[in-house]
Amino acid sequence: MFCRVKSCSLIGVQSIEVDVEIHISPGLMQLNIVGLGDKAIIEAKERVRSALKSCGFEFPKRRITVNLSPSELKKSGSVFDLPIATGIIALIKNLQVPQDVVFLGELSLDGSVRACRGLLAYALGMHEAGYKKFVIPYENLQDFKNIKSLEIFPLEHISEIERVLNKKAVFIKPPDGLENFHQFAGPYIRVSPLTRLAMEACVAGQHHLLMVGPPGSGKSTIARALKDLLPPLSTEEALEVTRIYSACGINSGGLIYERPFRAPHHSASDVALVGGSSQPQPGEVSLAHRGILFLDELAEFSRKSLEALRQPMQEGQIHISRAEGKATFPARFTLVAATNPCLCGNYQNPNKRCVCTPNAIKSYQSKISGPLLDRFDIVIWINNPNGSGEMPSKERIHNALMAQSKRSGEKLTFNAHLDTNELKKHCKLSQKCEDILLKLTRARALSARAEEKLIKLSRTIADMELSENIKSEHLALAIALNTPWMYSSTF
């Protein structure tokens, strides 16, 4: 007697299809589970046995073998309780298991079906593989709010599973909920014209931003004000973000339409930032996917943690390799960082005297490596606030978003993420602009990456001003957003 039940497992944030194969044969009464399952899966046999007996099913007095295929991939979690129990019930009742339905859920000893962590991430991954129907715990139903592409049968007790096997179950669309759209309204903060431009360009083109200034100058306030300028996620982006948060077990239910804003403490380790552990898990860079990762007191982070940011800042994803397995996590975030220019924080502060020695200043500034600094598109000095200035313009940001959307087509590509071919196509420079860039490159010994950053930033500024072409004044503003002292030996 043999049957196959569709289920899945999670590696990082990616779902893998798993066939739960159940075979009943003559022999001593025992239930064996094979297929590289973790401790929770191995213990499933006791939960399944007790749940079926509690519901009045006569547990087969034979040898039962459960195989989780593909067998070479490690699997974890308690979601396999329900498919294993479903397969055994199907063999007992001589019923067929539908192969277009995915079964996910944990069993209690009394037969009730319990909620599982990260179930939405499982389902979204299987939906990409072509599956639309899912049997899930009733308690997880709210996690699927507003995702109308799925068909759900919420299960409260294992005794109801026969309705699915008899094809009498009614699959429903997930319930509606309050969509978490972020109100696209500008923050109530007044800043200098240059800082205003930096904030607008950072949000409009997803450019990495570094702010340097003395304590109390408003760096953290500016960074948190950027959250109020972020546009809502598109449906495709919302699915990406929701999948990550669901896999981490921190999704409150339904699609997340608000762009993430993560602000880890400077004591965070490199594993906490980029992900890892024995079984690869997403870190802060992935939780900030499609949003902002704010690192306050940048120089206080460990050197190892900061250097780990270089690859995801450039590529938009992070590759984790561990003894237990490998995983690739999305990490297309905008890094916003703030730091003091020295240990006391008053270097080049016109209002307070710096008490640090030249060696102490150099030592403090060297905590941020040159390659990491080279990845920041915008670097500005933040002076002490005086309560005057201008508020960032959401209209200018909207102009840039519309221009980028028109160029990139269905899937929005921000200017900061343009590849080489797109850069040549959309960021053509006039002869005057090329001459200015050549002189600047020679004066500052700019790298090829730094040149590309200036061109992309110029494109964003031109988009905000509804200009089809990059003009010399746009390039000049982009240069002004890269404070010259970042290219000298000291801040």
Coordinates of C-alpha atoms in Angstrom, one line a residue:
M1 CA 0.0 0.0 0.0
F2 CA 1.5 3.2 -1.1
C3 CA 0.5 6.9 -1.5
R4 CA 2.1 10.3 -2.1
V5 CA 1.2 13.6 -0.4
K6 CA 2.5 17.0 -1.6
S7 CA 4.2 19.2 0.9
C8 CA 7.3 21.5 1.0
S9 CA 10.2 22.6 3.1
L10 CA 12.0 25.9 3.6
I11 CA 15.7 26.6 2.9
G12 CA 16.3 30.1 3.9
V13 CA 13.4 31.9 2.3
Q14 CA 13.1 29.5 -0.6
S15 CA 10.5 26.7 -0.7
I16 CA 11.4 23.3 -2.1
E17 CA 8.8 20.8 -3.1
V18 CA 8.7 17.6 -1.0
D19 CA 6.9 14.4 -1.8
V20 CA 5.8 12.7 1.4
E21 CA 5.7 9.0 0.4
I22 CA 4.0 6.6 2.7
H23 CA 4.3 2.8 2.4
I24 CA 2.5 0.2 4.6
S25 CA 3.8 -3.3 4.4
P26 CA 3.6 -6.5 6.6
G27 CA 5.9 -6.6 9.5
L28 CA 6.4 -5.5 13.1
M29 CA 4.2 -2.5 14.0
Q30 CA 6.5 0.6 13.7
L31 CA 6.6 4.0 12.0
N32 CA 9.9 5.1 10.5
I33 CA 10.6 8.5 8.9
V34 CA 13.6 8.8 6.5
G35 CA 14.8 11.6 4.2
L36 CA 17.1 13.7 6.2
G37 CA 14.5 15.2 8.6
D38 CA 15.5 17.2 11.7
K39 CA 14.5 16.3 15.3
A40 CA 11.0 17.9 14.9
I41 CA 10.3 15.7 11.9
I42 CA 11.6 12.5 13.6
E43 CA 9.3 13.2 16.6
A44 CA 6.3 13.6 14.2
K45 CA 5.7 9.9 14.3
E46 CA 4.6 10.1 18.0
R47 CA 2.4 13.1 17.3
V48 CA 0.8 11.5 14.3
R49 CA 0.2 8.2 16.1
S50 CA -1.4 9.9 19.1
A51 CA -3.5 12.3 17.0
L52 CA -5.0 9.5 14.9
K53 CA -5.8 7.3 17.9
S54 CA -7.5 10.3 19.6
C55 CA -9.7 10.7 16.6
G56 CA -10.9 7.1 16.5
F57 CA -8.8 6.0 13.5
E58 CA -7.4 2.4 13.9
F59 CA -3.7 2.9 13.5
P60 CA -2.3 0.2 11.2
K61 CA -0.6 -2.7 13.0
R62 CA 2.0 -3.0 10.3
R63 CA 5.3 -1.5 9.2
I64 CA 4.9 2.1 8.0
T65 CA 7.8 3.8 6.2
V66 CA 7.6 7.5 5.4
N67 CA 10.1 9.0 2.9
L68 CA 10.6 12.7 2.4
S69 CA 11.7 13.1 -1.2
P70 CA 14.2 14.4 -2.4
S71 CA 16.1 12.6 0.2
E72 CA 19.4 14.4 -0.3
L73 CA 18.1 17.7 1.0
K74 CA 17.8 18.4 4.7
K75 CA 14.4 19.3 6.0
S76 CA 13.2 21.0 9.1
G77 CA 10.0 22.0 10.9
S78 CA 6.8 20.5 12.0
V79 CA 4.8 21.1 8.9
F80 CA 5.1 17.5 7.8
D81 CA 2.7 16.2 10.6
L82 CA -0.4 16.9 8.5
P83 CA 0.8 15.3 5.2
I84 CA 2.1 12.2 7.0
A85 CA -1.3 11.8 8.9
T86 CA -3.2 12.5 5.6
G87 CA -1.3 9.8 3.8
I88 CA -1.9 7.2 6.5
I89 CA -5.6 8.0 6.7
A90 CA -5.9 7.8 2.9
L91 CA -4.4 4.3 3.0
I92 CA -6.6 3.2 5.9
K93 CA -9.8 4.5 4.1
N94 CA -8.5 3.4 0.6
L95 CA -8.9 7.0 -0.7
Q96 CA -6.9 8.9 -3.3
V97 CA -4.8 11.9 -2.3
P98 CA -5.2 14.9 -4.7
Q99 CA -1.8 15.7 -6.2
D100 CA -2.6 19.4 -6.9
V101 CA -3.1 20.2 -3.1
V102 CA -0.2 21.0 -0.8
F103 CA -0.6 19.9 2.9
L104 CA 1.0 21.9 5.7
G105 CA 0.4 21.8 9.4
E106 CA 1.4 20.6 12.9
L107 CA -0.7 18.1 14.9
S108 CA -1.6 18.2 18.5
L109 CA -1.9 14.9 20.4
D110 CA -5.7 15.4 20.5
G111 CA -5.9 15.7 16.7
S112 CA -6.3 19.4 16.4
V113 CA -4.2 21.2 13.8
R114 CA -1.8 23.9 15.1
A115 CA -0.4 27.0 13.5
C116 CA 3.1 26.8 12.0
R117 CA 5.7 29.6 11.8
G118 CA 6.4 31.0 8.3
L119 CA 3.6 29.2 6.6
L120 CA 3.0 32.0 4.1
A121 CA 6.6 31.7 2.9
Y122 CA 6.1 28.0 2.3
A123 CA 2.9 28.7 0.3
L124 CA 4.3 31.5 -1.8
G125 CA 7.2 29.4 -2.9
M126 CA 4.9 26.5 -3.9
H127 CA 2.6 28.9 -5.7
E128 CA 5.6 29.9 -7.9
A129 CA 6.0 26.2 -8.7
G130 CA 2.4 26.2 -10.0
Y131 CA 0.3 25.1 -6.9
K132 CA -2.8 27.0 -6.0
K133 CA -4.6 24.8 -3.4
F134 CA -3.3 24.5 0.2
V135 CA -4.6 22.8 3.3
I136 CA -3.4 24.8 6.3
P137 CA -4.2 25.2 10.0
Y138 CA -7.2 27.4 10.6
E139 CA -5.0 29.5 13.0
N140 CA -2.8 30.5 10.0
L141 CA -5.7 31.8 7.9
Q142 CA -5.1 35.4 8.9
D143 CA -1.5 35.2 7.6
F144 CA -2.9 34.9 4.0
K145 CA -5.0 38.0 4.0
N146 CA -5.4 39.8 0.6
I147 CA -3.5 37.1 -1.3
K148 CA -6.2 36.2 -3.7
S149 CA -4.1 34.0 -6.0
L150 CA -4.3 31.1 -3.5
E151 CA -7.1 28.8 -2.6
I152 CA -7.2 27.7 1.0
F153 CA -8.9 25.0 3.1
P154 CA -8.4 25.9 6.7
L155 CA -8.3 22.8 8.9
E156 CA -9.1 22.8 12.6
H157 CA -9.0 19.1 13.3
I158 CA -7.5 16.1 11.5
S159 CA -10.9 14.4 11.4
E160 CA -11.9 17.0 8.7
I161 CA -9.2 15.8 6.3
E162 CA -11.6 13.1 4.8
R163 CA -13.5 16.0 3.2
V164 CA -10.4 16.8 1.2
L165 CA -9.7 13.2 0.3
N166 CA -13.4 12.7 -0.8
K167 CA -13.2 15.9 -2.8
K168 CA -15.9 17.5 -0.8
A169 CA -13.8 20.3 0.7
V170 CA -14.6 23.8 -0.3
F171 CA -11.4 25.8 -1.0
I172 CA -11.8 29.5 -0.2
K173 CA -10.0 32.7 -1.1
P174 CA -8.0 34.2 1.8
P175 CA -9.9 36.8 3.8
D176 CA -9.7 40.5 3.2
G177 CA -7.9 42.7 5.6
L178 CA -6.8 46.3 6.1
E179 CA -4.1 46.8 3.5
N180 CA -1.0 48.2 5.1
F181 CA -0.4 51.0 2.6
H182 CA 2.0 53.6 3.8
Q183 CA 0.7 57.1 3.4
F184 CA 3.1 58.8 1.0
A185 CA 3.5 62.1 3.0
G186 CA 6.6 64.1 3.6
P187 CA 8.1 64.3 7.1
Y188 CA 7.8 67.5 9.1
I189 CA 11.5 68.4 9.2
R190 CA 13.3 71.4 7.9
V191 CA 16.9 71.0 6.7
S192 CA 19.4 72.8 4.6
P193 CA 18.9 72.8 0.8
L194 CA 21.8 70.4 0.3
T195 CA 20.5 68.0 2.9
R196 CA 17.1 68.3 1.5
L197 CA 18.4 67.3 -2.0
A198 CA 20.3 64.4 -0.4
M199 CA 17.2 63.1 1.3
E200 CA 15.1 63.3 -1.9
A201 CA 17.8 61.7 -4.1
C202 CA 18.3 58.9 -1.5
V203 CA 14.6 57.9 -1.6
A204 CA 13.9 58.7 -5.2
G205 CA 16.9 56.7 -6.7
Q206 CA 17.6 54.3 -3.7
H207 CA 21.1 55.7 -3.3
H208 CA 23.2 54.8 -0.3
L209 CA 23.6 57.8 2.1
L210 CA 26.3 58.5 4.7
M211 CA 25.8 61.5 7.1
V212 CA 28.8 62.8 9.1
G213 CA 28.5 65.4 11.8
P214 CA 28.8 66.3 15.5
P215 CA 26.5 64.8 18.1
G216 CA 23.0 66.4 18.2
S217 CA 23.2 67.7 14.6
G218 CA 20.1 65.7 13.6
K219 CA 21.6 62.8 11.7
S220 CA 19.3 60.2 13.3
T221 CA 16.3 62.4 13.0
I222 CA 16.9 62.9 9.3
A223 CA 17.4 59.1 8.8
R224 CA 14.1 58.3 10.5
A225 CA 12.4 61.1 8.6
L226 CA 13.3 59.2 5.3
K227 CA 10.8 56.5 6.3
D228 CA 8.0 59.0 5.8
L229 CA 9.2 59.7 2.3
L230 CA 9.3 56.1 1.1
P231 CA 6.6 55.1 -1.5
P232 CA 4.5 52.0 -0.8
L233 CA 5.7 48.7 -2.2
S234 CA 4.3 47.3 -5.4
T235 CA 2.4 44.0 -5.2
E236 CA 5.4 42.1 -6.5
E237 CA 7.7 43.8 -4.0
A238 CA 5.2 43.3 -1.2
L239 CA 5.3 39.5 -1.9
E240 CA 9.1 39.5 -1.7
V241 CA 9.2 41.3 1.6
T242 CA 6.3 39.4 3.1
R243 CA 7.9 36.1 2.2
I244 CA 11.1 37.1 4.1
Y245 CA 9.2 38.2 7.2
S246 CA 7.1 35.1 7.2
A247 CA 10.1 32.9 7.0
C248 CA 11.5 34.7 10.0
G249 CA 8.2 34.3 11.9
I250 CA 7.7 38.0 12.4
N251 CA 4.8 38.7 9.9
S252 CA 1.6 40.0 11.6
G253 CA -0.5 38.7 8.7
G254 CA -1.2 39.6 5.1
L255 CA 0.9 41.4 2.6
I256 CA 3.3 44.0 3.8
Y257 CA 3.0 47.2 1.7
E258 CA 5.1 49.5 3.8
R259 CA 8.8 49.6 3.0
P260 CA 10.9 48.2 5.8
F261 CA 13.0 50.4 8.1
R262 CA 15.5 48.5 10.1
A263 CA 17.9 50.1 12.7
P264 CA 20.1 47.4 14.4
H265 CA 22.3 48.5 17.4
H266 CA 26.0 48.9 16.7
S267 CA 26.7 45.9 18.9
A268 CA 25.1 43.6 16.2
S269 CA 27.3 40.8 14.9
D270 CA 28.1 40.1 11.3
V271 CA 25.7 37.1 11.4
A272 CA 22.9 39.3 12.8
L273 CA 23.5 41.8 9.9
V274 CA 23.9 39.6 6.9
G275 CA 22.4 36.3 8.1
G276 CA 23.8 32.9 8.9
S277 CA 23.9 30.5 11.9
S278 CA 24.3 26.7 11.4
Q279 CA 21.1 26.6 9.3
P280 CA 21.2 29.8 7.2
Q281 CA 18.7 32.4 8.3
P282 CA 18.0 35.9 7.0
G283 CA 19.8 38.9 8.7
E284 CA 19.0 42.6 8.9
V285 CA 20.1 43.2 5.3
S286 CA 17.4 40.9 4.1
L287 CA 14.8 42.2 6.6
A288 CA 15.5 45.6 5.1
H289 CA 14.9 44.3 1.5
R290 CA 13.2 47.0 -0.6
G291 CA 13.5 49.4 2.3
I292 CA 16.1 51.2 4.4
L293 CA 18.8 49.8 6.7
F294 CA 19.9 52.5 9.1
L295 CA 23.2 52.1 10.9
D296 CA 23.6 54.8 13.5
E297 CA 27.2 55.3 14.9
L298 CA 28.6 53.5 11.9
A299 CA 32.2 53.6 13.2
E300 CA 31.2 51.8 16.4
F301 CA 30.2 48.7 14.4
S302 CA 32.8 45.9 14.3
R303 CA 35.1 46.0 11.3
K304 CA 34.0 42.4 10.4
S305 CA 30.3 43.4 10.4
L306 CA 30.9 46.5 8.2
E307 CA 33.0 44.6 5.6
A308 CA 30.3 41.9 5.4
L309 CA 28.0 44.7 3.9
R310 CA 30.1 45.3 0.9
Q311 CA 28.7 42.4 -1.3
P312 CA 25.0 42.9 -0.6
M313 CA 25.3 46.7 -1.1
Q314 CA 26.7 46.0 -4.6
E315 CA 24.7 43.0 -5.7
G316 CA 21.4 43.3 -3.9
Q317 CA 21.7 39.7 -2.5
I318 CA 23.7 37.8 0.0
H319 CA 25.1 34.3 -0.4
I320 CA 25.5 32.3 2.9
S321 CA 27.5 29.0 3.0
R322 CA 27.5 26.9 6.1
A323 CA 28.1 23.2 6.9
E324 CA 24.4 22.6 7.2
G325 CA 23.7 24.1 3.7
K326 CA 23.8 27.1 1.4
A327 CA 21.2 29.8 0.9
T328 CA 20.9 33.0 -1.1
F329 CA 18.8 35.8 0.5
P330 CA 17.5 39.0 -1.2
A331 CA 19.1 42.1 0.1
R332 CA 18.2 45.0 -2.1
F333 CA 18.2 47.7 0.6
T334 CA 19.2 51.3 0.8
L335 CA 21.9 51.8 3.4
V336 CA 21.6 55.0 5.4
A337 CA 24.4 55.5 7.9
A338 CA 25.4 58.2 10.4
T339 CA 28.7 58.7 12.1
N340 CA 30.6 61.2 14.2
P341 CA 33.9 62.6 12.6
C342 CA 35.9 61.6 15.7
L343 CA 35.7 60.0 19.1
C344 CA 34.5 63.1 20.9
G345 CA 32.4 64.0 17.9
N346 CA 33.5 67.7 17.6
Y347 CA 36.1 67.5 14.8
Q348 CA 35.5 70.5 12.5
N349 CA 32.6 71.6 14.8
P350 CA 32.6 75.4 14.7
N351 CA 30.8 75.6 18.1
K352 CA 32.8 73.2 20.2
R353 CA 36.5 72.3 20.4
C354 CA 37.7 68.9 19.5
V355 CA 39.8 67.2 22.3
C356 CA 41.0 64.3 20.1
T357 CA 44.6 64.0 19.1
P358 CA 45.4 63.7 15.3
N359 CA 46.2 60.0 15.8
A360 CA 43.0 59.4 17.6
I361 CA 41.0 61.1 14.8
K362 CA 42.8 59.1 12.2
S363 CA 42.3 55.9 14.1
Y364 CA 38.5 56.5 14.6
Q365 CA 38.0 57.4 10.9
S366 CA 39.9 54.3 9.7
K367 CA 37.3 52.1 11.3
I368 CA 35.3 52.7 8.1
S369 CA 37.3 51.2 5.2
G370 CA 37.9 52.9 1.9
P371 CA 36.1 50.2 -0.2
L372 CA 33.0 50.6 2.1
L373 CA 33.1 54.4 1.7
D374 CA 33.4 54.0 -2.0
R375 CA 30.0 52.3 -2.1
F376 CA 28.1 55.3 -0.7
D377 CA 26.5 57.3 -3.4
I378 CA 25.8 60.4 -1.2
V379 CA 28.2 61.6 1.5
I380 CA 27.3 64.9 3.3
W381 CA 28.2 66.8 6.4
I382 CA 25.3 67.6 8.7
N383 CA 25.7 70.8 10.7
N384 CA 24.0 71.8 13.9
P385 CA 20.2 72.4 13.2
N386 CA 19.0 76.0 13.6
G387 CA 15.2 75.3 13.0
S388 CA 15.2 76.9 9.6
G389 CA 15.4 75.5 6.1
E390 CA 13.2 73.5 3.7
M391 CA 11.1 70.4 3.9
P392 CA 11.8 67.5 1.5
S393 CA 9.4 67.5 -1.5
K394 CA 7.4 64.4 -2.1
E395 CA 6.4 65.8 -5.5
R396 CA 10.0 65.8 -6.7
I397 CA 10.4 62.2 -5.5
H398 CA 7.2 61.3 -7.3
N399 CA 8.6 62.8 -10.5
A400 CA 11.7 60.7 -10.3
L401 CA 9.7 57.5 -9.5
M402 CA 7.5 58.1 -12.5
A403 CA 10.5 58.7 -14.8
Q404 CA 12.3 55.6 -13.7
S405 CA 9.1 53.5 -14.0
K406 CA 8.6 54.8 -17.6
R407 CA 12.1 53.8 -18.5
S408 CA 12.2 50.4 -16.9
G409 CA 8.8 49.1 -17.9
E410 CA 6.7 46.7 -15.8
K411 CA 9.3 46.1 -13.1
L412 CA 10.6 49.4 -11.6
T413 CA 14.4 49.6 -11.6
F414 CA 15.8 52.4 -9.5
N415 CA 18.7 54.5 -10.9
A416 CA 21.1 53.2 -8.2
H417 CA 20.6 49.7 -9.5
L418 CA 21.2 50.3 -13.2
D419 CA 23.6 47.9 -14.8
T420 CA 26.3 48.8 -17.3
N421 CA 24.1 48.5 -20.4
E422 CA 21.2 50.4 -18.8
L423 CA 23.7 53.1 -17.7
K424 CA 24.9 53.7 -21.3
K425 CA 21.3 53.7 -22.6
H426 CA 19.7 56.0 -20.0
C427 CA 22.5 58.1 -18.7
K428 CA 24.2 59.7 -21.7
L429 CA 26.4 62.7 -20.9
S430 CA 27.0 65.8 -23.0
Q431 CA 30.5 66.7 -23.9
K432 CA 30.5 69.4 -21.2
C433 CA 29.5 66.9 -18.6
E434 CA 32.1 64.4 -19.7
D435 CA 34.8 67.1 -19.4
I436 CA 33.7 68.0 -15.9
L437 CA 33.7 64.3 -14.9
L438 CA 37.1 63.8 -16.4
K439 CA 38.6 66.7 -14.4
L440 CA 37.0 65.5 -11.2
T441 CA 38.3 62.0 -11.7
R442 CA 41.8 63.2 -12.1
A443 CA 41.6 65.6 -9.2
R444 CA 40.1 63.1 -6.7
A445 CA 41.5 59.9 -8.3
L446 CA 38.0 58.5 -8.5
S447 CA 37.5 54.8 -9.1
A448 CA 35.3 53.5 -11.9
R449 CA 32.6 52.7 -9.3
A450 CA 32.7 56.3 -8.0
E451 CA 32.3 57.6 -11.6
E452 CA 29.2 55.4 -12.2
K453 CA 27.7 56.6 -8.9
L454 CA 28.0 60.2 -9.9
I455 CA 26.3 59.5 -13.2
K456 CA 23.5 57.6 -11.6
L457 CA 23.0 60.3 -9.0
S458 CA 23.0 62.9 -11.7
R459 CA 20.3 60.9 -13.5
T460 CA 18.1 60.9 -10.3
I461 CA 18.5 64.6 -9.9
A462 CA 17.6 65.2 -13.5
D463 CA 14.5 62.9 -13.1
M464 CA 13.4 64.9 -10.0
E465 CA 13.5 68.1 -12.1
L466 CA 11.7 66.5 -15.0
S467 CA 14.7 66.7 -17.3
E468 CA 15.0 64.2 -20.1
N469 CA 18.8 64.7 -20.4
I470 CA 21.5 65.0 -17.7
K471 CA 22.7 68.6 -17.7
S472 CA 25.9 70.1 -16.2
E473 CA 24.0 71.5 -13.3
H474 CA 22.7 68.1 -12.4
L475 CA 26.2 66.7 -12.4
A476 CA 27.4 69.6 -10.3
L477 CA 24.7 68.9 -7.7
A478 CA 25.7 65.2 -7.7
I479 CA 29.3 66.3 -7.0
A480 CA 28.2 68.5 -4.2
L481 CA 26.5 65.5 -2.6
N482 CA 29.8 63.9 -2.2
T483 CA 31.7 66.0 0.3
P484 CA 35.3 66.4 -0.8
W485 CA 36.8 65.6 2.6
M486 CA 35.8 62.0 2.0
Y487 CA 38.5 61.8 -0.6
S488 CA 41.3 63.2 1.6
S489 CA 43.2 61.4 4.3
T490 CA 40.9 62.8 7.1
F491 CA 37.2 63.8 7.4

